[in-house]
mmCIF file of C-alpha atoms and ligand atoms in Angstrom:
data_model
loop_
_atom_site.group_PDB
_atom_site.id
_atom_site.type_symbol
_atom_site.label_atom_id
_atom_site.label_comp_id
_atom_site.label_asym_id
_atom_site.label_seq_id
_atom_site.Cartn_x
_atom_site.Cartn_y
_atom_site.Cartn_z
ATOM 1 C CA MET A 1 28.332 281.760 152.233
ATOM 2 C CA ASP A 2 30.104 285.108 152.287
ATOM 3 C CA GLN A 3 28.236 287.482 154.620
ATOM 4 C CA ILE A 4 28.850 290.649 152.593
ATOM 5 C CA THR A 5 27.402 289.020 149.468
ATOM 6 C CA ALA A 6 24.530 287.524 151.480
ATOM 7 C CA ARG A 7 23.647 290.969 152.888
ATOM 8 C CA LYS A 8 23.850 292.550 149.449
ATOM 9 C CA LEU A 9 21.585 289.884 147.965
ATOM 10 C CA GLN A 10 19.041 290.414 150.740
ATOM 11 C CA GLN A 11 19.054 294.136 150.054
ATOM 12 C CA ILE A 12 18.459 293.465 146.345
ATOM 13 C CA GLY A 13 15.700 290.951 147.127
ATOM 14 C CA LYS A 14 13.992 293.575 149.249
ATOM 15 C CA ALA A 15 14.020 296.110 146.420
ATOM 16 C CA PHE A 16 12.278 293.505 144.243
ATOM 17 C CA ASN A 17 9.774 292.615 147.006
ATOM 18 C CA LEU A 18 10.761 288.943 147.231
ATOM 19 C CA PRO A 19 8.502 287.384 149.854
ATOM 20 C CA GLY A 20 9.633 285.397 152.893
ATOM 21 C CA PRO A 21 12.894 285.180 154.817
ATOM 22 C CA PHE A 22 16.195 284.920 152.943
ATOM 23 C CA PHE A 23 17.751 281.506 153.488
ATOM 24 C CA SER A 24 20.924 280.948 151.414
ATOM 25 C CA TYR A 25 22.608 281.565 148.095
ATOM 26 C CA GLU A 26 25.066 279.930 145.752
ATOM 27 C CA GLU A 27 26.951 281.624 142.927
ATOM 28 C CA ILE A 28 26.646 280.105 139.456
ATOM 29 C CA LEU A 29 30.113 280.492 138.077
ATOM 30 C CA ASN A 30 29.917 279.797 134.362
ATOM 31 C CA GLY A 31 29.398 283.372 133.089
ATOM 32 C CA ASN A 32 32.452 285.385 132.088
ATOM 33 C CA VAL A 33 30.897 288.848 132.263
ATOM 34 C CA ASN A 34 27.910 289.052 134.622
ATOM 35 C CA ARG A 35 27.563 287.498 138.096
ATOM 36 C CA THR A 36 24.695 285.066 138.666
ATOM 37 C CA PHE A 37 23.326 283.762 141.973
ATOM 38 C CA LYS A 38 20.700 281.207 142.858
ATOM 39 C CA VAL A 39 19.107 282.744 145.936
ATOM 40 C CA ASN A 40 16.816 280.741 148.224
ATOM 41 C CA TYR A 41 13.959 282.164 150.284
ATOM 42 C CA ILE A 42 11.639 280.313 152.646
ATOM 43 C CA SER A 43 8.061 280.614 151.613
ATOM 44 C CA ASP A 44 4.664 279.159 152.378
ATOM 45 C CA ASP A 45 3.439 276.590 149.829
ATOM 46 C CA GLY A 46 -0.125 277.843 150.266
ATOM 47 C CA THR A 47 -1.096 275.185 152.855
ATOM 48 C CA GLY A 48 1.077 276.530 155.675
ATOM 49 C CA MET A 49 4.032 274.276 154.852
ATOM 50 C CA ALA A 50 7.423 275.933 154.515
ATOM 51 C CA VAL A 51 9.189 275.380 151.193
ATOM 52 C CA VAL A 52 12.422 276.703 149.742
ATOM 53 C CA LYS A 53 11.746 278.992 146.818
ATOM 54 C CA PRO A 54 14.714 279.787 144.563
ATOM 55 C CA TYR A 55 15.216 282.916 142.440
ATOM 56 C CA LEU A 56 17.902 283.772 139.915
ATOM 57 C CA VAL A 57 19.597 287.053 140.741
ATOM 58 C CA GLN A 58 22.034 288.682 138.315
ATOM 59 C CA LYS A 59 24.487 291.511 138.716
ATOM 60 C CA ILE A 60 25.030 292.951 135.253
ATOM 61 C CA ASN A 61 28.469 294.229 134.386
ATOM 62 C CA SER A 62 27.958 297.808 133.266
ATOM 63 C CA TYR A 63 31.488 298.057 131.859
ATOM 64 C CA ALA A 64 30.167 295.656 129.180
ATOM 65 C CA PHE A 65 26.498 296.762 129.103
ATOM 66 C CA ARG A 66 26.279 300.539 129.327
ATOM 67 C CA ASN A 67 22.521 301.069 129.132
ATOM 68 C CA ALA A 68 20.256 299.033 131.429
ATOM 69 C CA ASP A 69 17.041 300.466 130.037
ATOM 70 C CA GLU A 70 17.874 299.564 126.436
ATOM 71 C CA LEU A 71 19.144 296.132 127.408
ATOM 72 C CA MET A 72 15.991 295.223 129.317
ATOM 73 C CA SER A 73 13.769 296.696 126.612
ATOM 74 C CA ASN A 74 15.366 294.336 124.051
ATOM 75 C CA ILE A 75 14.851 291.335 126.305
ATOM 76 C CA ASP A 76 11.226 292.253 127.061
ATOM 77 C CA LYS A 77 10.340 292.587 123.394
ATOM 78 C CA VAL A 78 12.159 289.484 122.244
ATOM 79 C CA THR A 79 10.734 287.362 125.067
ATOM 80 C CA GLU A 80 7.237 288.622 124.298
ATOM 81 C CA HIS A 81 7.630 287.763 120.598
ATOM 82 C CA ILE A 82 8.877 284.251 121.357
ATOM 83 C CA ARG A 83 6.142 283.710 123.959
ATOM 84 C CA SER A 84 3.478 284.604 121.374
ATOM 85 C CA LYS A 85 4.805 281.784 119.148
ATOM 86 C CA HIS A 86 4.933 279.193 121.942
ATOM 87 C CA PRO A 87 1.993 279.902 124.231
ATOM 88 C CA GLY A 88 2.061 277.864 127.423
ATOM 89 C CA GLU A 89 5.715 276.841 127.045
ATOM 90 C CA THR A 90 8.504 277.684 129.497
ATOM 91 C CA CYS A 91 9.774 281.228 129.132
ATOM 92 C CA MET A 92 11.693 283.792 131.147
ATOM 93 C CA HIS A 93 9.897 285.992 133.658
ATOM 94 C CA PHE A 94 11.402 288.979 135.430
ATOM 95 C CA HIS A 95 10.479 290.341 138.824
ATOM 96 C CA HIS A 96 9.791 294.070 139.158
ATOM 97 C CA THR A 97 11.089 296.620 141.621
ATOM 98 C CA ASP A 98 8.844 299.073 143.343
ATOM 99 C CA VAL A 99 11.405 301.703 144.253
ATOM 100 C CA SER A 100 9.722 305.116 144.705
ATOM 101 C CA GLY A 101 6.618 303.764 142.979
ATOM 102 C CA GLU A 102 8.500 302.892 139.781
ATOM 103 C CA ARG A 103 8.027 299.354 138.494
ATOM 104 C CA LYS A 104 11.148 298.335 136.668
ATOM 105 C CA THR A 105 12.776 295.039 135.682
ATOM 106 C CA TYR A 106 16.134 296.233 136.963
ATOM 107 C CA LEU A 107 17.703 298.114 139.843
ATOM 108 C CA GLU A 108 20.469 300.496 138.912
ATOM 109 C CA GLU A 109 23.469 301.104 141.159
ATOM 110 C CA GLU A 110 26.642 303.067 140.656
ATOM 111 C CA ASP A 111 28.805 300.413 138.993
ATOM 112 C CA SER A 112 26.270 297.793 137.932
ATOM 113 C CA PHE A 113 22.622 296.911 137.794
ATOM 114 C CA TRP A 114 20.611 294.005 139.128
ATOM 115 C CA ARG A 115 17.708 291.908 137.893
ATOM 116 C CA ILE A 116 15.813 288.889 139.172
ATOM 117 C CA TYR A 117 14.283 286.051 137.170
ATOM 118 C CA LYS A 118 11.824 283.385 138.092
ATOM 119 C CA PHE A 119 13.969 280.289 138.645
ATOM 120 C CA ILE A 120 13.447 277.596 136.001
ATOM 121 C CA PRO A 121 14.322 274.070 137.205
ATOM 122 C CA ALA A 122 16.394 272.560 134.407
ATOM 123 C CA VAL A 123 19.724 271.046 133.472
ATOM 124 C CA THR A 124 22.453 272.676 131.424
ATOM 125 C CA PHE A 125 25.589 271.312 129.796
ATOM 126 C CA ASP A 126 28.999 272.955 129.635
ATOM 127 C CA LYS A 127 30.686 270.032 127.949
ATOM 128 C CA CYS A 128 28.761 267.248 126.325
ATOM 129 C CA ASP A 129 29.438 264.629 123.687
ATOM 130 C CA ASP A 130 25.972 263.103 123.694
ATOM 131 C CA VAL A 131 24.971 263.781 120.106
ATOM 132 C CA ASN A 132 21.241 263.758 120.899
ATOM 133 C CA ILE A 133 21.664 266.565 123.397
ATOM 134 C CA ILE A 134 23.904 268.489 121.012
ATOM 135 C CA ARG A 135 21.401 268.061 118.166
ATOM 136 C CA ASN A 136 18.679 269.363 120.491
ATOM 137 C CA ALA A 137 20.811 272.401 121.346
ATOM 138 C CA GLY A 138 21.229 273.024 117.604
ATOM 139 C CA LYS A 139 17.457 272.805 117.143
ATOM 140 C CA ALA A 140 16.888 275.241 120.018
ATOM 141 C CA PHE A 141 19.256 277.886 118.626
ATOM 142 C CA GLY A 142 17.963 277.310 115.079
ATOM 143 C CA GLU A 143 14.390 277.719 116.263
ATOM 144 C CA PHE A 144 15.315 280.809 118.259
ATOM 145 C CA GLN A 145 16.477 282.397 115.044
ATOM 146 C CA THR A 146 13.470 281.328 112.972
ATOM 147 C CA ASP A 147 11.101 282.484 115.752
ATOM 148 C CA LEU A 148 12.637 285.931 115.399
ATOM 149 C CA SER A 149 12.710 285.965 111.595
ATOM 150 C CA ASP A 150 9.580 288.157 111.528
ATOM 151 C CA PHE A 151 10.641 290.346 114.452
ATOM 152 C CA ASP A 152 11.115 294.004 113.538
ATOM 153 C CA ALA A 153 14.861 294.439 114.107
ATOM 154 C CA SER A 154 14.566 298.235 114.143
ATOM 155 C CA GLN A 155 12.993 297.896 117.625
ATOM 156 C CA LEU A 156 16.260 296.547 119.001
ATOM 157 C CA PHE A 157 19.007 298.610 120.589
ATOM 158 C CA TYR A 158 22.643 297.673 120.026
ATOM 159 C CA THR A 159 23.452 296.656 123.615
ATOM 160 C CA ILE A 160 27.139 296.308 122.724
ATOM 161 C CA PRO A 161 27.911 298.186 119.522
ATOM 162 C CA ASP A 162 29.940 296.273 116.871
ATOM 163 C CA PHE A 163 29.799 293.159 119.053
ATOM 164 C CA HIS A 164 30.681 290.719 116.258
ATOM 165 C CA ASP A 165 32.423 293.161 113.923
ATOM 166 C CA THR A 166 35.624 291.157 113.636
ATOM 167 C CA ARG A 167 37.459 293.974 111.801
ATOM 168 C CA LYS A 168 36.722 296.414 114.614
ATOM 169 C CA ARG A 169 37.826 293.821 117.206
ATOM 170 C CA TYR A 170 41.145 293.568 115.334
ATOM 171 C CA GLU A 171 41.445 297.368 115.123
ATOM 172 C CA LYS A 172 41.011 297.622 118.893
ATOM 173 C CA LEU A 173 43.649 294.947 119.423
ATOM 174 C CA ILE A 174 46.094 296.824 117.155
ATOM 175 C CA LYS A 175 45.490 300.097 118.988
ATOM 176 C CA ASP A 176 45.808 298.595 122.469
ATOM 177 C CA ALA A 177 48.879 296.545 121.517
ATOM 178 C CA ASN A 178 50.515 299.765 120.273
ATOM 179 C CA GLU A 179 49.696 301.587 123.494
ATOM 180 C CA ASP A 180 50.633 298.562 125.653
ATOM 181 C CA PRO A 181 49.236 300.122 128.875
ATOM 182 C CA CYS A 182 50.344 297.278 131.177
ATOM 183 C CA GLY A 183 53.632 296.341 129.530
ATOM 184 C CA ARG A 184 52.260 292.894 128.648
ATOM 185 C CA VAL A 185 52.788 292.953 124.881
ATOM 186 C CA LYS A 186 56.279 291.455 125.162
ATOM 187 C CA GLU A 187 54.677 288.257 126.529
ATOM 188 C CA VAL A 188 52.217 287.853 123.674
ATOM 189 C CA ARG A 189 54.189 288.388 120.443
ATOM 190 C CA GLU A 190 53.551 284.847 119.204
ATOM 191 C CA GLU A 191 49.787 285.151 119.769
ATOM 192 C CA LEU A 192 49.665 288.536 118.023
ATOM 193 C CA ASP A 193 51.678 287.156 115.084
ATOM 194 C CA TYR A 194 49.300 284.236 114.586
ATOM 195 C CA LEU A 195 46.173 286.371 114.849
ATOM 196 C CA PHE A 196 47.480 288.923 112.360
ATOM 197 C CA SER A 197 48.588 286.184 109.965
ATOM 198 C CA VAL A 198 44.949 285.005 109.642
ATOM 199 C CA MET A 199 43.272 288.418 109.922
ATOM 200 C CA ASP A 200 41.751 288.560 106.424
ATOM 201 C CA GLU A 201 40.339 285.042 106.636
ATOM 202 C CA ALA A 202 38.964 285.731 110.127
ATOM 203 C CA CYS A 203 37.335 288.966 108.929
ATOM 204 C CA ARG A 204 35.838 287.482 105.769
ATOM 205 C CA LEU A 205 32.357 287.180 107.265
ATOM 206 C CA THR A 206 32.388 290.810 108.423
ATOM 207 C CA ASP A 207 33.734 291.938 105.026
ATOM 208 C CA LEU A 208 31.086 289.983 103.102
ATOM 209 C CA TYR A 209 28.407 291.617 105.235
ATOM 210 C CA ASN A 210 29.894 295.102 104.750
ATOM 211 C CA GLU A 211 29.937 294.506 100.989
ATOM 212 C CA GLY A 212 26.208 293.715 101.114
ATOM 213 C CA ASN A 213 26.558 289.982 100.451
ATOM 214 C CA LEU A 214 25.175 288.544 103.696
ATOM 215 C CA PRO A 215 21.766 289.410 105.174
ATOM 216 C CA LEU A 216 21.303 290.789 108.670
ATOM 217 C CA ARG A 217 19.007 288.721 110.880
ATOM 218 C CA VAL A 218 18.008 288.912 114.535
ATOM 219 C CA THR A 219 20.531 286.687 116.281
ATOM 220 C CA HIS A 220 21.364 285.570 119.813
ATOM 221 C CA ASN A 221 25.094 286.300 119.536
ATOM 222 C CA ASP A 222 26.224 284.271 122.564
ATOM 223 C CA THR A 223 25.279 280.702 121.722
ATOM 224 C CA LYS A 224 27.177 278.644 124.280
ATOM 225 C CA ILE A 225 25.233 275.405 124.811
ATOM 226 C CA ASN A 226 24.932 276.226 128.493
ATOM 227 C CA ASN A 227 22.539 278.958 127.374
ATOM 228 C CA VAL A 228 19.971 276.280 126.515
ATOM 229 C CA LEU A 229 17.943 274.972 129.455
ATOM 230 C CA PHE A 230 16.893 271.326 129.116
ATOM 231 C CA ASP A 231 14.033 269.490 130.796
ATOM 232 C CA GLU A 232 15.482 267.451 133.679
ATOM 233 C CA ASN A 233 13.540 264.313 132.711
ATOM 234 C CA THR A 234 13.108 264.328 128.947
ATOM 235 C CA LEU A 235 16.291 266.279 128.079
ATOM 236 C CA GLU A 236 14.264 268.208 125.509
ATOM 237 C CA PRO A 237 15.224 271.886 125.197
ATOM 238 C CA LEU A 238 12.988 274.157 127.288
ATOM 239 C CA VAL A 239 14.168 277.672 126.580
ATOM 240 C CA VAL A 240 17.133 279.684 125.319
ATOM 241 C CA ILE A 241 18.478 282.103 127.938
ATOM 242 C CA ASP A 242 21.074 284.914 128.202
ATOM 243 C CA LEU A 243 19.377 287.335 125.829
ATOM 244 C CA ASP A 244 21.634 290.309 126.636
ATOM 245 C CA THR A 245 23.260 290.288 123.230
ATOM 246 C CA VAL A 246 20.209 289.637 121.064
ATOM 247 C CA MET A 247 20.804 292.106 118.269
ATOM 248 C CA PRO A 248 20.847 292.218 114.490
ATOM 249 C CA GLY A 249 23.649 289.891 113.372
ATOM 250 C CA LEU A 250 24.687 287.163 110.946
ATOM 251 C CA VAL A 251 23.492 283.568 111.042
ATOM 252 C CA GLY A 252 27.141 282.512 111.164
ATOM 253 C CA HIS A 253 27.658 284.358 114.445
ATOM 254 C CA ASP A 254 25.231 282.006 116.164
ATOM 255 C CA PHE A 255 26.319 278.867 114.369
ATOM 256 C CA GLY A 256 30.023 279.634 114.668
ATOM 257 C CA ASP A 257 29.987 280.550 118.348
ATOM 258 C CA ALA A 258 28.011 277.448 119.257
ATOM 259 C CA ILE A 259 30.541 275.263 117.431
ATOM 260 C CA ARG A 260 33.472 277.123 118.995
ATOM 261 C CA PHE A 261 32.172 276.261 122.453
ATOM 262 C CA ALA A 262 30.345 272.947 122.100
ATOM 263 C CA ALA A 263 32.441 271.097 119.546
ATOM 264 C CA ASN A 264 35.801 271.798 121.181
ATOM 265 C CA PHE A 265 37.273 268.651 122.787
ATOM 266 C CA THR A 266 38.452 270.833 125.701
ATOM 267 C CA GLU A 267 37.105 273.692 127.806
ATOM 268 C CA GLU A 268 37.547 277.107 126.198
ATOM 269 C CA ASP A 269 40.234 277.988 128.738
ATOM 270 C CA ALA A 270 42.192 274.716 128.817
ATOM 271 C CA GLU A 271 45.831 275.221 129.814
ATOM 272 C CA ASP A 272 46.866 271.992 128.164
ATOM 273 C CA THR A 273 45.811 272.558 124.560
ATOM 274 C CA SER A 274 47.221 269.318 123.206
ATOM 275 C CA LYS A 275 43.670 267.948 122.827
ATOM 276 C CA THR A 276 41.999 271.250 121.849
ATOM 277 C CA GLY A 277 40.199 270.906 118.523
ATOM 278 C CA ILE A 278 36.901 270.234 116.815
ATOM 279 C CA ASP A 279 35.068 266.990 117.506
ATOM 280 C CA LEU A 280 33.491 266.385 114.083
ATOM 281 C CA ASN A 281 30.752 264.189 115.574
ATOM 282 C CA VAL A 282 29.615 267.050 117.798
ATOM 283 C CA PHE A 283 29.947 269.447 114.857
ATOM 284 C CA TRP A 284 27.749 267.179 112.734
ATOM 285 C CA ALA A 285 25.094 266.766 115.427
ATOM 286 C CA PHE A 286 24.865 270.524 116.084
ATOM 287 C CA ALA A 287 24.799 271.318 112.351
ATOM 288 C CA ASP A 288 22.062 268.724 111.830
ATOM 289 C CA GLY A 289 19.875 270.221 114.589
ATOM 290 C CA PHE A 290 20.507 273.844 113.638
ATOM 291 C CA LEU A 291 19.977 273.296 109.916
ATOM 292 C CA SER A 292 16.840 271.206 110.463
ATOM 293 C CA ARG A 293 15.294 274.510 111.546
ATOM 294 C CA THR A 294 17.115 277.042 109.346
ATOM 295 C CA ALA A 295 18.221 275.376 106.073
ATOM 296 C CA LYS A 296 15.159 276.539 104.127
ATOM 297 C CA THR A 297 15.762 280.192 104.952
ATOM 298 C CA LEU A 298 19.516 280.401 104.278
ATOM 299 C CA THR A 299 21.009 282.034 101.202
ATOM 300 C CA ASP A 300 23.670 280.047 99.303
ATOM 301 C CA LEU A 301 26.440 282.276 100.625
ATOM 302 C CA GLU A 302 25.220 281.963 104.210
ATOM 303 C CA ALA A 303 25.347 278.188 103.835
ATOM 304 C CA ASP A 304 28.778 278.316 102.163
ATOM 305 C CA THR A 305 30.237 280.406 104.998
ATOM 306 C CA LEU A 306 28.792 278.513 107.974
ATOM 307 C CA ALA A 307 31.861 276.340 108.566
ATOM 308 C CA LEU A 308 34.113 279.367 108.092
ATOM 309 C CA SER A 309 32.045 281.259 110.669
ATOM 310 C CA SER A 310 33.366 279.020 113.451
ATOM 311 C CA PHE A 311 36.912 280.008 112.447
ATOM 312 C CA SER A 312 35.939 283.722 112.368
ATOM 313 C CA ILE A 313 34.266 283.664 115.761
ATOM 314 C CA THR A 314 37.117 281.696 117.334
ATOM 315 C CA CYS A 315 39.707 284.194 116.064
ATOM 316 C CA GLU A 316 37.461 287.092 117.059
ATOM 317 C CA LEU A 317 37.173 285.789 120.612
ATOM 318 C CA ALA A 318 40.932 285.219 120.714
ATOM 319 C CA THR A 319 41.423 288.907 119.801
ATOM 320 C CA ARG A 320 38.954 289.883 122.553
ATOM 321 C CA PHE A 321 40.663 287.778 125.232
ATOM 322 C CA LEU A 322 44.102 288.961 124.133
ATOM 323 C CA ASP A 323 43.037 292.593 124.009
ATOM 324 C CA ASP A 324 41.602 292.282 127.512
ATOM 325 C CA TYR A 325 44.858 290.742 128.720
ATOM 326 C CA ILE A 326 46.806 293.629 127.191
ATOM 327 C CA ILE A 327 44.618 296.315 128.782
ATOM 328 C CA GLY A 328 44.679 294.683 132.227
ATOM 329 C CA ASP A 329 41.641 292.341 132.412
ATOM 330 C CA LYS A 330 38.890 294.933 132.429
ATOM 331 C CA TYR A 331 36.090 293.136 130.600
ATOM 332 C CA PHE A 332 36.169 289.396 131.310
ATOM 333 C CA LYS A 333 36.119 288.060 134.852
ATOM 334 C CA VAL A 334 39.417 286.331 135.540
ATOM 335 C CA LYS A 335 39.701 283.456 137.969
ATOM 336 C CA LYS A 336 43.460 282.932 137.863
ATOM 337 C CA ASN A 337 46.726 284.544 136.899
ATOM 338 C CA GLN A 338 47.004 285.147 133.107
ATOM 339 C CA HIS A 339 43.495 283.745 132.636
ATOM 340 C CA ASN A 340 42.818 285.852 129.547
ATOM 341 C CA LEU A 341 46.130 284.786 128.022
ATOM 342 C CA ILE A 342 45.324 281.127 128.717
ATOM 343 C CA ARG A 343 41.948 281.631 127.066
ATOM 344 C CA THR A 344 43.606 283.309 124.077
ATOM 345 C CA ARG A 345 46.030 280.415 123.610
ATOM 346 C CA CYS A 346 43.229 277.888 123.764
ATOM 347 C CA GLN A 347 41.184 279.768 121.147
ATOM 348 C CA ILE A 348 44.250 280.003 118.910
ATOM 349 C CA ALA A 349 44.837 276.248 119.247
ATOM 350 C CA LEU A 350 41.200 275.729 118.288
ATOM 351 C CA ALA A 351 41.456 278.096 115.295
ATOM 352 C CA LYS A 352 44.520 276.199 114.037
ATOM 353 C CA ASP A 353 42.647 272.909 114.270
ATOM 354 C CA ILE A 354 39.618 274.372 112.471
ATOM 355 C CA GLN A 355 41.885 275.419 109.597
ATOM 356 C CA THR A 356 42.797 271.762 109.027
ATOM 357 C CA LYS A 357 39.166 270.589 109.201
ATOM 358 C CA LEU A 358 37.349 273.281 107.208
ATOM 359 C CA GLY A 359 36.926 270.988 104.177
ATOM 360 C CA ALA A 360 35.258 268.275 106.252
ATOM 361 C CA MET A 361 33.112 270.800 108.123
ATOM 362 C CA ASP A 362 31.942 272.276 104.810
ATOM 363 C CA ALA A 363 31.022 268.836 103.493
ATOM 364 C CA ILE A 364 28.961 268.141 106.633
ATOM 365 C CA VAL A 365 27.130 271.464 106.334
ATOM 366 C CA LYS A 366 26.341 270.757 102.665
ATOM 367 C CA SER A 367 24.947 267.310 103.444
ATOM 368 C CA CYS A 368 22.672 268.769 106.159
ATOM 369 C CA ILE A 369 21.499 271.532 103.832
ATOM 370 C CA ASN A 370 20.627 268.945 101.164
ATOM 371 C CA LYS A 371 18.755 266.915 103.766
ATOM 372 C CA TYR A 372 16.590 269.800 105.007
ATOM 373 C CA LYS A 373 16.272 272.282 102.125
HETATM 374 C C1 LIG B 401 30.990 286.011 127.541
HETATM 375 O O1 LIG B 401 29.593 285.689 130.111
HETATM 376 P P1 LIG B 401 29.215 284.730 129.071
HETATM 377 O O2 LIG B 401 29.831 283.410 129.310
HETATM 378 O O3 LIG B 401 27.743 284.660 128.823
HETATM 379 C C2 LIG B 401 30.862 286.943 126.357
HETATM 380 C C3 LIG B 401 30.779 286.138 125.056
HETATM 381 C C4 LIG B 401 31.986 285.236 124.939
HETATM 382 C C5 LIG B 401 32.069 284.359 126.167
HETATM 383 C C6 LIG B 401 33.311 283.509 126.145
HETATM 384 C C7 LIG B 401 28.483 289.830 126.605
HETATM 385 O O4 LIG B 401 29.811 285.268 127.671
HETATM 386 O O5 LIG B 401 30.762 287.025 123.947
HETATM 387 O O6 LIG B 401 31.898 284.435 123.778
HETATM 388 O O7 LIG B 401 32.095 285.154 127.375
HETATM 389 N N1 LIG B 401 29.664 287.758 126.510
HETATM 390 C C8 LIG B 401 29.723 289.089 126.361
HETATM 391 O O8 LIG B 401 33.269 282.608 127.165
HETATM 392 O O9 LIG B 401 30.752 289.675 126.048
HETATM 393 MG MG1 LIG B 402 26.417 285.452 127.741
#
């Protein structure tokens, strides 16, 4: 336990009035943008017996999320809407500060802000090839979207503007590659060449939306399967977390990003990409779960572009990782030398594999649509 972090966490806990003495913390390392800690306090179980009570404390990266108030307002409203549809079920609860008499769900500091959730005991999966679990994750994300189908999207702030606008992501990459602020472009010519060679295909979803052919829905926008909490005993999905990017978006953003992460044979930052590619069994299981909840509401073009969406999102994330590498690793946390470049290469390897499997992926989507429509 690092003492500086421990002291900081105690100071944050105090601002949120967490009861009892601070005991320990551990950092949960799977996020690439925010920092997350499980923080343990000693508390009284009500009968005088001491128990360890955990809380989830997050330090939000304000380089990525510029407006804490808008971000937390989105989460409050969305959580409230979902809670009203599933009374009595597990949902997220935030603790409040009481700094100068102001009750807020966040504490703002100079370069970041902090929030604290009630800890939900659960299991999560980073990598998983158990098709029942994957199908359940698909159901959870599908249901998340249908739960929000009657939510008034005009109440939502854009927490990160143009988050899944693939064209704009490419434009930023072009601009930053031209400026080359860290002199890194010479190392990444091959990656740039590939990404530009597939630009129009990668941007097709964004273009179809801009031409008025795809509807805007309220979407999660960051559908890694580790954002679904599962019941430790039954392995049924409990709740979808990480609502920072809930914004108006396309159904393909949620489907495609989930596939990009869950159906890849390797981690998203594998250095050895020889096995990187789509596991069609995992793809099928996720599609089956997701479409069991959404098939009835999809337009024909949404259904026809679902498989393609995983290619779009994979290329889009490759442009984001590569852009961050070029500008000097400002957005994503990096854990090793050239981490963003390693991530880029892995996403490119995945995109290349998707190109060879698009026909099969389309056929699977169609069969699920026929099953559930
Ligand atoms: C970031 O931090 P995490 O893991 O929740 C990013 C996603 C990327 C993902 C790639 C707000 O998510 O868009 O797909 O990394 N979130 C944000 O691992 O940029
Ligand atoms: Mg996230």
